[in-house]
Backbone as a printed PyTorch tensor [residue, N CA C, xyz], in Angstrom:
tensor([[[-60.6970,  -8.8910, -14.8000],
         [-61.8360,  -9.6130, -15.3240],
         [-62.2260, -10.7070, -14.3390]],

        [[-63.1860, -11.0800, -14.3100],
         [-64.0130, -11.9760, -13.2270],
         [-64.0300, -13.2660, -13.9220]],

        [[-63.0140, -14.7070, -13.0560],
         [-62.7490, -15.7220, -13.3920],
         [-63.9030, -16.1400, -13.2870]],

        [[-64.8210, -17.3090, -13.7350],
         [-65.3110, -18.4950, -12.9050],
         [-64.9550, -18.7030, -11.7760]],

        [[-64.2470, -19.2870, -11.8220],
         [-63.5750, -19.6490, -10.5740],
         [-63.6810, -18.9020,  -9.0980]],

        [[-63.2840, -17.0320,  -9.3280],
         [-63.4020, -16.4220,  -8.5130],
         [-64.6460, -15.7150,  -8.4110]],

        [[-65.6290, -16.1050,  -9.1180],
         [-66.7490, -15.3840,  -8.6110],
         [-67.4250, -15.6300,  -7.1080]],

        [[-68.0750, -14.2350,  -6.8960],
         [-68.8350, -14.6120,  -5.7200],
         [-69.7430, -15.0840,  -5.7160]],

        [[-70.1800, -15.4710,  -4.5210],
         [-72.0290, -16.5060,  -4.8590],
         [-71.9560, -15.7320,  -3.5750]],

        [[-73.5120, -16.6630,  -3.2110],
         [-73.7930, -16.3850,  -1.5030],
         [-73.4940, -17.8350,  -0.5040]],

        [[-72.1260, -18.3050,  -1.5790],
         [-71.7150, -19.7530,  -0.3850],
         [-70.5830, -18.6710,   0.3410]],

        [[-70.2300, -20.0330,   1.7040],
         [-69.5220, -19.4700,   2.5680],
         [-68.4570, -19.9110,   1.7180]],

        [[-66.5740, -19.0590,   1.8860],
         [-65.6070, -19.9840,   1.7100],
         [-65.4280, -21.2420,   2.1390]],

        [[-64.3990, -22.1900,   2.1890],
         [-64.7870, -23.6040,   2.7310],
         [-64.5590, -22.4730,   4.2940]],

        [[-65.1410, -23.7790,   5.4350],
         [-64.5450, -23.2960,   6.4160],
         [-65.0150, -21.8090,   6.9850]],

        [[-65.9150, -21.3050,   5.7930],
         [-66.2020, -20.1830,   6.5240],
         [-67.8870, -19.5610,   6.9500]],

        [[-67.8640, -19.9480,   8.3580],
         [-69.5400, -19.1150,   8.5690],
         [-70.1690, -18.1370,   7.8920]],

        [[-71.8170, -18.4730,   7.9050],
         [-72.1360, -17.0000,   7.0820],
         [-72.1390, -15.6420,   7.8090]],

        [[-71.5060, -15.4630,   9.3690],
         [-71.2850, -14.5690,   9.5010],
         [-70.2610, -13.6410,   9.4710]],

        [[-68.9400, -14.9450,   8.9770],
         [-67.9200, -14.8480,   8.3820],
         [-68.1860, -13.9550,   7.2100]],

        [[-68.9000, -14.6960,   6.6020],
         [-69.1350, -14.4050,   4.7360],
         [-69.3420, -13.3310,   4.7590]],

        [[-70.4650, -12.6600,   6.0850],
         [-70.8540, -11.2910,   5.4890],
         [-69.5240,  -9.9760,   6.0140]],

        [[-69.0710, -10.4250,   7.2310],
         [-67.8710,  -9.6110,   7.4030],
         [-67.0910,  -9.5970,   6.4460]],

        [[-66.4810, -10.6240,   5.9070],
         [-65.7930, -10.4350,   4.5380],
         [-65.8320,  -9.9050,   3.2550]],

        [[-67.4260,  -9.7600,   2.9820],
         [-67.8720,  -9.0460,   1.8790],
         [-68.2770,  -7.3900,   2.6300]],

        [[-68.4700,  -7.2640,   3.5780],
         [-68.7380,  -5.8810,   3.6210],
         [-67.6970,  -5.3990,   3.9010]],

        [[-65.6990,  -5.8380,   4.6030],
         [-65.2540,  -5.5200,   4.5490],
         [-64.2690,  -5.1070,   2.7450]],

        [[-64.6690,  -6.0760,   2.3010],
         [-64.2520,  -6.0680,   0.7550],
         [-65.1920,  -4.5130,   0.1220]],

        [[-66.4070,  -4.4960,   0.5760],
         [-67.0150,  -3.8890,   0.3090],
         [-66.4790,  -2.3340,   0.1360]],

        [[-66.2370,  -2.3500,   1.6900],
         [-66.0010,  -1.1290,   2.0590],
         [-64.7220,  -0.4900,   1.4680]],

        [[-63.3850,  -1.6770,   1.3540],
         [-62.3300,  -1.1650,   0.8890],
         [-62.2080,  -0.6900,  -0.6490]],

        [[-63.5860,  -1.5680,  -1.4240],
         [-63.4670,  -0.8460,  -2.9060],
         [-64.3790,   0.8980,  -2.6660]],

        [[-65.6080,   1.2080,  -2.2680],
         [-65.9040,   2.2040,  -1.7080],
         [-64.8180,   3.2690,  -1.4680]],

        [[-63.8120,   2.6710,  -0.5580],
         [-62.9390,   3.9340,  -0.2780],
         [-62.1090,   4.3870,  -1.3150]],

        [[-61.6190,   3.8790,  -2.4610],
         [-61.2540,   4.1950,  -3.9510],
         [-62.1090,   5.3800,  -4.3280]],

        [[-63.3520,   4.4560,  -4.8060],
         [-63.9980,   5.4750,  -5.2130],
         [-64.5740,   7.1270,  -4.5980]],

        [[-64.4480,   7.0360,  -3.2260],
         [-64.7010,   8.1560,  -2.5230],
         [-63.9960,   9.3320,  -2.4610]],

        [[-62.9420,   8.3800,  -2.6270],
         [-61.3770,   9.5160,  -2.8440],
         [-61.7540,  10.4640,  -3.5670]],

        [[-62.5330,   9.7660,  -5.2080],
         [-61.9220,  10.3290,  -6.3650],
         [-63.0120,  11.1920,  -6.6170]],

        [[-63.8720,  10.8670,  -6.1730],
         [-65.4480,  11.7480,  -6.5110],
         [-65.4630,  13.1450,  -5.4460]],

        [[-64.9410,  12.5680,  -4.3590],
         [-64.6420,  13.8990,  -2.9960],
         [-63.8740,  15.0190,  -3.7480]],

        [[-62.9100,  14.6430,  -4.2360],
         [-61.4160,  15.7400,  -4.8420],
         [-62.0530,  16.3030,  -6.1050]],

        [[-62.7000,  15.6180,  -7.3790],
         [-63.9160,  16.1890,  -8.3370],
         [-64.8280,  17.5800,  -7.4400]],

        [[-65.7790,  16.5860,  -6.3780],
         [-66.7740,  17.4780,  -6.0040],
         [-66.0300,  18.9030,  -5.4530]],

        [[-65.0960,  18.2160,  -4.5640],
         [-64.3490,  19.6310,  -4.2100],
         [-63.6680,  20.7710,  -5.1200]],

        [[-63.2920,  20.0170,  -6.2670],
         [-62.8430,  20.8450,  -7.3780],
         [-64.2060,  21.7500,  -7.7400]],

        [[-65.0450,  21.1720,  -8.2240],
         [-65.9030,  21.5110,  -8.6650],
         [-66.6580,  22.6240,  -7.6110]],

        [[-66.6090,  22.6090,  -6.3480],
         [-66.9860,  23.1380,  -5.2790],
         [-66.8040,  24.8580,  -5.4820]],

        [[-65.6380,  24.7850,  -5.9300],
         [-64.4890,  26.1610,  -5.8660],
         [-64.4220,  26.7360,  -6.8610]],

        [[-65.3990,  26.1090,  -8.3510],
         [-65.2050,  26.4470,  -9.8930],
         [-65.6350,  28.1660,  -9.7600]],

        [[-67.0900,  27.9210,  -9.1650],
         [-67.8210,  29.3890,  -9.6960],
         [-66.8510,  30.2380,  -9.2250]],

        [[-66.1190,  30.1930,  -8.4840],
         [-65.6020,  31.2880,  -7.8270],
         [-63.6340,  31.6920,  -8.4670]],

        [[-63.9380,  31.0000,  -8.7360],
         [-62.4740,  31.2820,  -9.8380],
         [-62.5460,  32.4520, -11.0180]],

        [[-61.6060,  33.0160, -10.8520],
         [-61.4800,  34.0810, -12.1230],
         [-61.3480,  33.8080, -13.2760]],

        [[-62.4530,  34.3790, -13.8410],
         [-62.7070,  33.3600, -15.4370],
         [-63.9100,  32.7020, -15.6160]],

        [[-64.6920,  31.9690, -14.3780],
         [-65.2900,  31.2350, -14.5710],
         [-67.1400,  32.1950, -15.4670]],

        [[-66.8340,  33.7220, -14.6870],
         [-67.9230,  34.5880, -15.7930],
         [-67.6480,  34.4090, -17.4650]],

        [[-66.9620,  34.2270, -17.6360],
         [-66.8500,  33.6880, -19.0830],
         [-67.5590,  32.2730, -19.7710]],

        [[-67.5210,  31.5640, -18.8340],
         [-68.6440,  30.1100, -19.5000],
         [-69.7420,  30.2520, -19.7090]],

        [[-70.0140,  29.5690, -21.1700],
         [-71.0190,  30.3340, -22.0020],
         [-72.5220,  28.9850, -20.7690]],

        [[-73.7500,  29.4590, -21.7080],
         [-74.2240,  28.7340, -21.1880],
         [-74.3850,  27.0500, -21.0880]],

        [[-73.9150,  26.2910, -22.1740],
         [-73.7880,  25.2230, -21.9830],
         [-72.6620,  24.6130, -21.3010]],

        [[-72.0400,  25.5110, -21.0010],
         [-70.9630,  25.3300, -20.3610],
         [-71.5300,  25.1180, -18.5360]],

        [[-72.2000,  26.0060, -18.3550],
         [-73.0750,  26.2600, -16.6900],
         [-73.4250,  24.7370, -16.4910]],

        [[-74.0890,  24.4920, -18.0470],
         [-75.2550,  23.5450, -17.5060],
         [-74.1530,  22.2930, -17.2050]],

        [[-72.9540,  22.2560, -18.3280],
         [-72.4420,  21.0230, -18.0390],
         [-72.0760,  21.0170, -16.7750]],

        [[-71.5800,  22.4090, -16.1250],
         [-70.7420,  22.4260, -14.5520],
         [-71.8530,  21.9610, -13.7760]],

        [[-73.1350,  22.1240, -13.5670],
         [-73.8350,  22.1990, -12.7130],
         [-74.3370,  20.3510, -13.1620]],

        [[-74.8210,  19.9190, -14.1360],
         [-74.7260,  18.4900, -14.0200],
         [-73.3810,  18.1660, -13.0230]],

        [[-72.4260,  18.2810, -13.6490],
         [-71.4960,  17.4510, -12.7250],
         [-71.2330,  18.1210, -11.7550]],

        [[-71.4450,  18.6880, -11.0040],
         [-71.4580,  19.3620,  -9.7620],
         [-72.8910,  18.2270,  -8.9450]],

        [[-74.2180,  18.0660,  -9.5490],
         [-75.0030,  17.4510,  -8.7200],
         [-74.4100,  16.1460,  -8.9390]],

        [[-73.8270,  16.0030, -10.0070],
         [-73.4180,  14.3660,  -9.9770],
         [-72.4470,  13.7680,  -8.9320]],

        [[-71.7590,  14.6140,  -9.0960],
         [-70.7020,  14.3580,  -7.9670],
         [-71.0400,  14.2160,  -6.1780]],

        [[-72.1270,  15.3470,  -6.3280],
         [-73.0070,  15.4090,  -4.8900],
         [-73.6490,  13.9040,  -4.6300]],

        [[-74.1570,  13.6680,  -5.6120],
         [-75.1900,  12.0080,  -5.4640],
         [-73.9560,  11.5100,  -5.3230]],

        [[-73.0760,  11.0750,  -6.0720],
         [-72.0500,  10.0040,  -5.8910],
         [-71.5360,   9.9870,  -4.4780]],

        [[-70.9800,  10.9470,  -4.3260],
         [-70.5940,  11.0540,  -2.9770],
         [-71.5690,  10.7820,  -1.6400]],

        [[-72.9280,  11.1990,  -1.8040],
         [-73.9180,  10.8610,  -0.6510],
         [-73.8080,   9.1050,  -0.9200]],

        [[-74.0700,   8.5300,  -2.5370],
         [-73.6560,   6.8640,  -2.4490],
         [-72.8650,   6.5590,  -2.1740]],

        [[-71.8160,   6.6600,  -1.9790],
         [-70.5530,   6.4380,  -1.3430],
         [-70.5470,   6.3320,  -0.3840]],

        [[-70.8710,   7.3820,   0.2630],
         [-70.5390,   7.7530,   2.0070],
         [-71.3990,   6.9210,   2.7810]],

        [[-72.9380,   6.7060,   2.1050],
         [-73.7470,   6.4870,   2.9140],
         [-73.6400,   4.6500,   3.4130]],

        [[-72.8180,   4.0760,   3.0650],
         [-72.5950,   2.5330,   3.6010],
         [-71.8190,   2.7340,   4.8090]],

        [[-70.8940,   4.3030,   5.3970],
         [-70.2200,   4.0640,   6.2250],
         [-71.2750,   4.4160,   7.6940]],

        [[-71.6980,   5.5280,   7.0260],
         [-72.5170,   6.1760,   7.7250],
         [-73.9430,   4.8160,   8.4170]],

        [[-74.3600,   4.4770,   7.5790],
         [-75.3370,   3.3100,   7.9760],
         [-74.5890,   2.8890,   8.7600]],

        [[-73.5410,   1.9140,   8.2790],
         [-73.0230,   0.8870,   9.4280],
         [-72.4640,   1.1550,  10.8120]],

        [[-72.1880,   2.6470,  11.1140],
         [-71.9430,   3.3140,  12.4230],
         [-73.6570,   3.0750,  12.8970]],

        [[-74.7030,   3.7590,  12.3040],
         [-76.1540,   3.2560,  13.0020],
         [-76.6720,   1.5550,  13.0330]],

        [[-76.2870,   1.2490,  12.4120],
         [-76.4960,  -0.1920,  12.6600],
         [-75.8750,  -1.4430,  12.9770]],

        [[-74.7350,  -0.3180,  13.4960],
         [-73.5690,  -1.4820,  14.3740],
         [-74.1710,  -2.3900,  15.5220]],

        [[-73.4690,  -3.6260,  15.3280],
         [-74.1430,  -4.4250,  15.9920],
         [-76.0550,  -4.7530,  16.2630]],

        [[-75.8590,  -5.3640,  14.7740],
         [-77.1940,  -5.1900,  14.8600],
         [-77.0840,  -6.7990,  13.9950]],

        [[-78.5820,  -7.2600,  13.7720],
         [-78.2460,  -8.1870,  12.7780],
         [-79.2080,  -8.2550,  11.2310]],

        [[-78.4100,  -6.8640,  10.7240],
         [-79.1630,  -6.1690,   9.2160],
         [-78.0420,  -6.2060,   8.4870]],

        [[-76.4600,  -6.9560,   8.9300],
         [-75.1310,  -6.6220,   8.7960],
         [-75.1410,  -7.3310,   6.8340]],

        [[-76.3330,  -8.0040,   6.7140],
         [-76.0670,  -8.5720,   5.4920],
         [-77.1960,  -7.7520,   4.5890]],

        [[-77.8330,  -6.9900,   5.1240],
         [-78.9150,  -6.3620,   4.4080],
         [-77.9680,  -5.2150,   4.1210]],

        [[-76.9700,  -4.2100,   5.1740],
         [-76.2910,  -3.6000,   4.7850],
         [-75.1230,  -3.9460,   3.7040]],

        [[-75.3780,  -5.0580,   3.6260],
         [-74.1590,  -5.4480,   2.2780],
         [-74.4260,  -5.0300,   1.0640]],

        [[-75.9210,  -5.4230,   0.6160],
         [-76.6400,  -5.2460,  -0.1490],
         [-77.1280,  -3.9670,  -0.5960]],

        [[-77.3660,  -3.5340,   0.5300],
         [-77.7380,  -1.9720,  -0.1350],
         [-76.1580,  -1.1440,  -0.1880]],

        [[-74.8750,  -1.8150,   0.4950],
         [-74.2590,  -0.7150,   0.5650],
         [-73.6560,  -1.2840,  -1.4250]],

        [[-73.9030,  -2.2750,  -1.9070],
         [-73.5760,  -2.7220,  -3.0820],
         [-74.2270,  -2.0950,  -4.3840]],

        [[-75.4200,  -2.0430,  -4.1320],
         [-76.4950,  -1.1150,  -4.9320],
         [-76.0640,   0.1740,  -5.0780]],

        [[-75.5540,   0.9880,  -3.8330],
         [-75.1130,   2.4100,  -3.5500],
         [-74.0530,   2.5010,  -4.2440]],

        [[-72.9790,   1.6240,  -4.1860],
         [-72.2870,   1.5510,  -5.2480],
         [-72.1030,   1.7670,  -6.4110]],

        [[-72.9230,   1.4160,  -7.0210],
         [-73.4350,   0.8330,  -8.5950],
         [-73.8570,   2.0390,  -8.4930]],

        [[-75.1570,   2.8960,  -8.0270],
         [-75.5060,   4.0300,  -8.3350],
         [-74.4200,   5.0950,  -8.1450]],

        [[-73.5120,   4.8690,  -7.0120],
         [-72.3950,   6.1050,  -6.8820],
         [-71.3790,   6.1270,  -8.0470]],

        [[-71.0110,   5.4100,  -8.5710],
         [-70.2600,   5.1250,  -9.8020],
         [-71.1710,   5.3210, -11.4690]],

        [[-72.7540,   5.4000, -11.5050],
         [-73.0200,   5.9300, -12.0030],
         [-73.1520,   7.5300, -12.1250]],

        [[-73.1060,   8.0330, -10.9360],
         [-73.3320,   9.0630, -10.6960],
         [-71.7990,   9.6710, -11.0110]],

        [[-70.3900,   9.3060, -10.6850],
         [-69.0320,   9.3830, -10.8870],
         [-68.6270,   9.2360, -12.4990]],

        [[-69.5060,   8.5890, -13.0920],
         [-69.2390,   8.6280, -14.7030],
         [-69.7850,   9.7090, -15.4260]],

        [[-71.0550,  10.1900, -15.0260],
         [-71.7160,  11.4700, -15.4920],
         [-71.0840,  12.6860, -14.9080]],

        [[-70.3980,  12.6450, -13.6930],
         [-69.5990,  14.2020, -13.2570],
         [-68.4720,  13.5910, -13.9340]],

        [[-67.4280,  12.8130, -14.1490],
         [-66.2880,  12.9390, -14.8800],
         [-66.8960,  13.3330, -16.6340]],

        [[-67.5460,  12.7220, -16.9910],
         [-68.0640,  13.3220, -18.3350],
         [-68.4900,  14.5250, -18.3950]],

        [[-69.5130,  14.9670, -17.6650],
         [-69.6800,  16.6970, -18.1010],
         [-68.1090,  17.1650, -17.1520]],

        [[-67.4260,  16.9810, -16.8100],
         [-66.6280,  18.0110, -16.2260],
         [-65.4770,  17.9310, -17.1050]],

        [[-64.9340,  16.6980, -18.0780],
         [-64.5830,  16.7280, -19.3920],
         [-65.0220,  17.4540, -20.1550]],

        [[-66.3510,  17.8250, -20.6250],
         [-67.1150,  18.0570, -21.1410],
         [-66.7030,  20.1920, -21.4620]],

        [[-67.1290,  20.6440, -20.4430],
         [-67.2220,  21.4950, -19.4700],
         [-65.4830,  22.2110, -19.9010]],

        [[-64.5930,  21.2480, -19.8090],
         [-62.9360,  21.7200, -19.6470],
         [-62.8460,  21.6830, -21.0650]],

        [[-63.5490,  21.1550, -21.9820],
         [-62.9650,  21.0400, -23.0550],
         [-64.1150,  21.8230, -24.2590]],

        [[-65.0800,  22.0750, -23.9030],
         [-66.0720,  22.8190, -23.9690],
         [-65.4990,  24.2480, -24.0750]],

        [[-64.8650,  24.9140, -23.2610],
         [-64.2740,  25.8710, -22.4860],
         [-63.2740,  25.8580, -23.0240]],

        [[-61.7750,  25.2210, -23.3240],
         [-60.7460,  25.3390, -23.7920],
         [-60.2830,  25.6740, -25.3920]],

        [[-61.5300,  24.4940, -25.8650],
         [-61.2010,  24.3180, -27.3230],
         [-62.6970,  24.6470, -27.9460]],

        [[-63.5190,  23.7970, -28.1130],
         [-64.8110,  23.8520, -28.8360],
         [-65.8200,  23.0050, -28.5290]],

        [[-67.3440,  23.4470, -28.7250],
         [-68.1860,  22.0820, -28.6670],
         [-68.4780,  20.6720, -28.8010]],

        [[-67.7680,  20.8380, -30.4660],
         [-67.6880,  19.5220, -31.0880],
         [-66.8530,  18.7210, -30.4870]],

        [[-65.4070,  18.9010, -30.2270],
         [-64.3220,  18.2220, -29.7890],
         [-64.6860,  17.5180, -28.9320]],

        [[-65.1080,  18.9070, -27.6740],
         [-65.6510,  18.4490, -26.6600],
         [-66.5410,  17.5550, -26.3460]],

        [[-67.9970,  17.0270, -26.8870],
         [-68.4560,  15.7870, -27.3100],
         [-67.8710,  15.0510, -27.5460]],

        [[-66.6550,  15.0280, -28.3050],
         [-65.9060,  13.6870, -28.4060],
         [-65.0510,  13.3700, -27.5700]],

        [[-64.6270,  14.0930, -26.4760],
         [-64.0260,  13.7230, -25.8150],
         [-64.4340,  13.2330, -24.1770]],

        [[-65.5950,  13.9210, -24.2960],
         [-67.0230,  13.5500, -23.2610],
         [-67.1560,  12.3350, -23.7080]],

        [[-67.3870,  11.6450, -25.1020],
         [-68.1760,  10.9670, -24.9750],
         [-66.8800,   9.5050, -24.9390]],

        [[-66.0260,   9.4630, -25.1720],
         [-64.6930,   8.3830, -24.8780],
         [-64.8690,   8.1350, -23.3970]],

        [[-65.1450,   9.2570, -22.6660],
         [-64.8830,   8.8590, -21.2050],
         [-66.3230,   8.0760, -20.6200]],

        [[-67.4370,   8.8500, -21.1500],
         [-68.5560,   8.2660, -21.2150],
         [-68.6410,   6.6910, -21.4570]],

        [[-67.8190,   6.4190, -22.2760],
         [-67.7780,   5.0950, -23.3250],
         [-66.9160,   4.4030, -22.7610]],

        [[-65.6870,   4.8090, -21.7770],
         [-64.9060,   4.0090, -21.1000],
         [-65.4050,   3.9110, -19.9690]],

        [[-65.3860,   4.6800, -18.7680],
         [-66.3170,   4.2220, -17.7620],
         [-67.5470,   3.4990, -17.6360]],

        [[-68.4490,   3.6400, -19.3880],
         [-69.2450,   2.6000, -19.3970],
         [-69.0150,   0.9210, -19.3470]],

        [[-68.3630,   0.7800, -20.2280],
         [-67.6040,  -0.1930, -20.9990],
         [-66.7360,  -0.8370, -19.2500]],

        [[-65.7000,  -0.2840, -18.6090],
         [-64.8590,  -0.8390, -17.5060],
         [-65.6370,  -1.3020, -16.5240]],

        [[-66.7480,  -0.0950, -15.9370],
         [-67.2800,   0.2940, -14.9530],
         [-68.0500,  -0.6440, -15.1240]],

        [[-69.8740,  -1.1270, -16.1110],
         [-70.8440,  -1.9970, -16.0330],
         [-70.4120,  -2.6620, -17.0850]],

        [[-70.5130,  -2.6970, -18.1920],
         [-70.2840,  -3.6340, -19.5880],
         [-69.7130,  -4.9540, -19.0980]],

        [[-68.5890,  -4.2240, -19.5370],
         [-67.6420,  -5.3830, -19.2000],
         [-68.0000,  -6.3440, -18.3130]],

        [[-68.1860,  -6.3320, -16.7010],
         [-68.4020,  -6.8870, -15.4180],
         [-69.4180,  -7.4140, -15.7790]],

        [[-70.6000,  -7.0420, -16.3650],
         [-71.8530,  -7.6640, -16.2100],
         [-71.5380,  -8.7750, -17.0550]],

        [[-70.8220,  -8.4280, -18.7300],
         [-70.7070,  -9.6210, -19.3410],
         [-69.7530, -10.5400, -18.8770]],

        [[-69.0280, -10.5490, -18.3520],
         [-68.0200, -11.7380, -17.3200],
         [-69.3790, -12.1570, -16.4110]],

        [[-70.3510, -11.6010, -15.7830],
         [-71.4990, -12.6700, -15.1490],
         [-72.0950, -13.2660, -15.8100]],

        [[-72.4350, -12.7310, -17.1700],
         [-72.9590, -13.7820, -17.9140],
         [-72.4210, -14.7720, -18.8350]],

        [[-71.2360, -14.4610, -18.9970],
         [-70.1960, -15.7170, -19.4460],
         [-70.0000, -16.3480, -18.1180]],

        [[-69.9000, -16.4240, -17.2520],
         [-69.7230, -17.1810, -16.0220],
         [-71.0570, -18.0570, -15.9340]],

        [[-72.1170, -17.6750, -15.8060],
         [-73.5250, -18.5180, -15.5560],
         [-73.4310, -19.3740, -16.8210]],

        [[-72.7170, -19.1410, -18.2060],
         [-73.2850, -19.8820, -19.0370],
         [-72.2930, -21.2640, -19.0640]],

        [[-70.9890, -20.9650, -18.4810],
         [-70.3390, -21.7720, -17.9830],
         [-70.4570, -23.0080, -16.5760]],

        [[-70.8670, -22.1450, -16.2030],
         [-71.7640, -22.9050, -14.7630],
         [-72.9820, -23.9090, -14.9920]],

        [[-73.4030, -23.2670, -16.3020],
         [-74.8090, -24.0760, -16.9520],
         [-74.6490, -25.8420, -17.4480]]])
């Protein structure tokens, strides 16, 4: 959870330049990024190899549709993901190093949206497939409801208990 205390602003640490500041946040940046890249790469790749598995002629049609949502979901996530590393190899040494912070932060936020909708239909999809429809909604929709809830909820409301504290 996000102290007061430890929130970020756009001050420098004491002692620290803003060109400090931005190396530090895009390296912070980058190291939460690589978490998430892991996990959406090994999904997409799973997902990569589904149609072709024995068995997979058996998924009815809502079953397709859920694979194929999270199959593109996973594709977007992963292009958000990747694409902060990829930029910053083209715009090395340049001085956009804080504009790339920003968008690689946004990319984020969208790649992790995109990582909550392929883990949900691919829940969805396994459990769809295993057991039944209904279940399956409910068990889509917990993960739905937790990645919502961890992922934005939560975080956003620690910024706004923080500003009202700051107030």
């Amino acid at each position: 959870m996000i102290q007061p205390e430890h929130t970020q602003n756009d001050e420098p640490e004491p002692g620290e330049t803003p060109k400090e500041r931005v190396d530090r946040e895009l390296g912070e940046l980058f190291q939460g990024l690589r978490v998430a890249v892991t996990g959406v790469q090994v999904l997409f790749a799973f997902l990569l190899t589904l149609p072709f598995a024995a068995g997979f002629d058996k998924v009815d049609t809502l079953g397709r549709w859920l694979f194929f949502i999270a199959l593109l979901s996973a594709a977007l996530a992963s292009i958000c993901f990747i694409t902060p590393a990829a930029q910053h190899r083209l715009l090395f040494r340049t001085s956009l190093k804080e504009k790339m912070v920003h968008r690689a932060n946004e990319l984020g936020i969208a790649g992790a949206i995109g990582l909550s909708i392929a883990m949900t239909s691919s829940v969805a999809l396994v459990a769809e497939t295993v057991i039944n429809a209904w279940p399956a909604a409910l068990f889509a929709g917990a993960v739905a409801l937790t990645s919502a809830w961890l992922w934005f909820i939560q975080p956003i409301a620690d910024l706004y208990r923080t500003q009202d504290v700051k107030a």
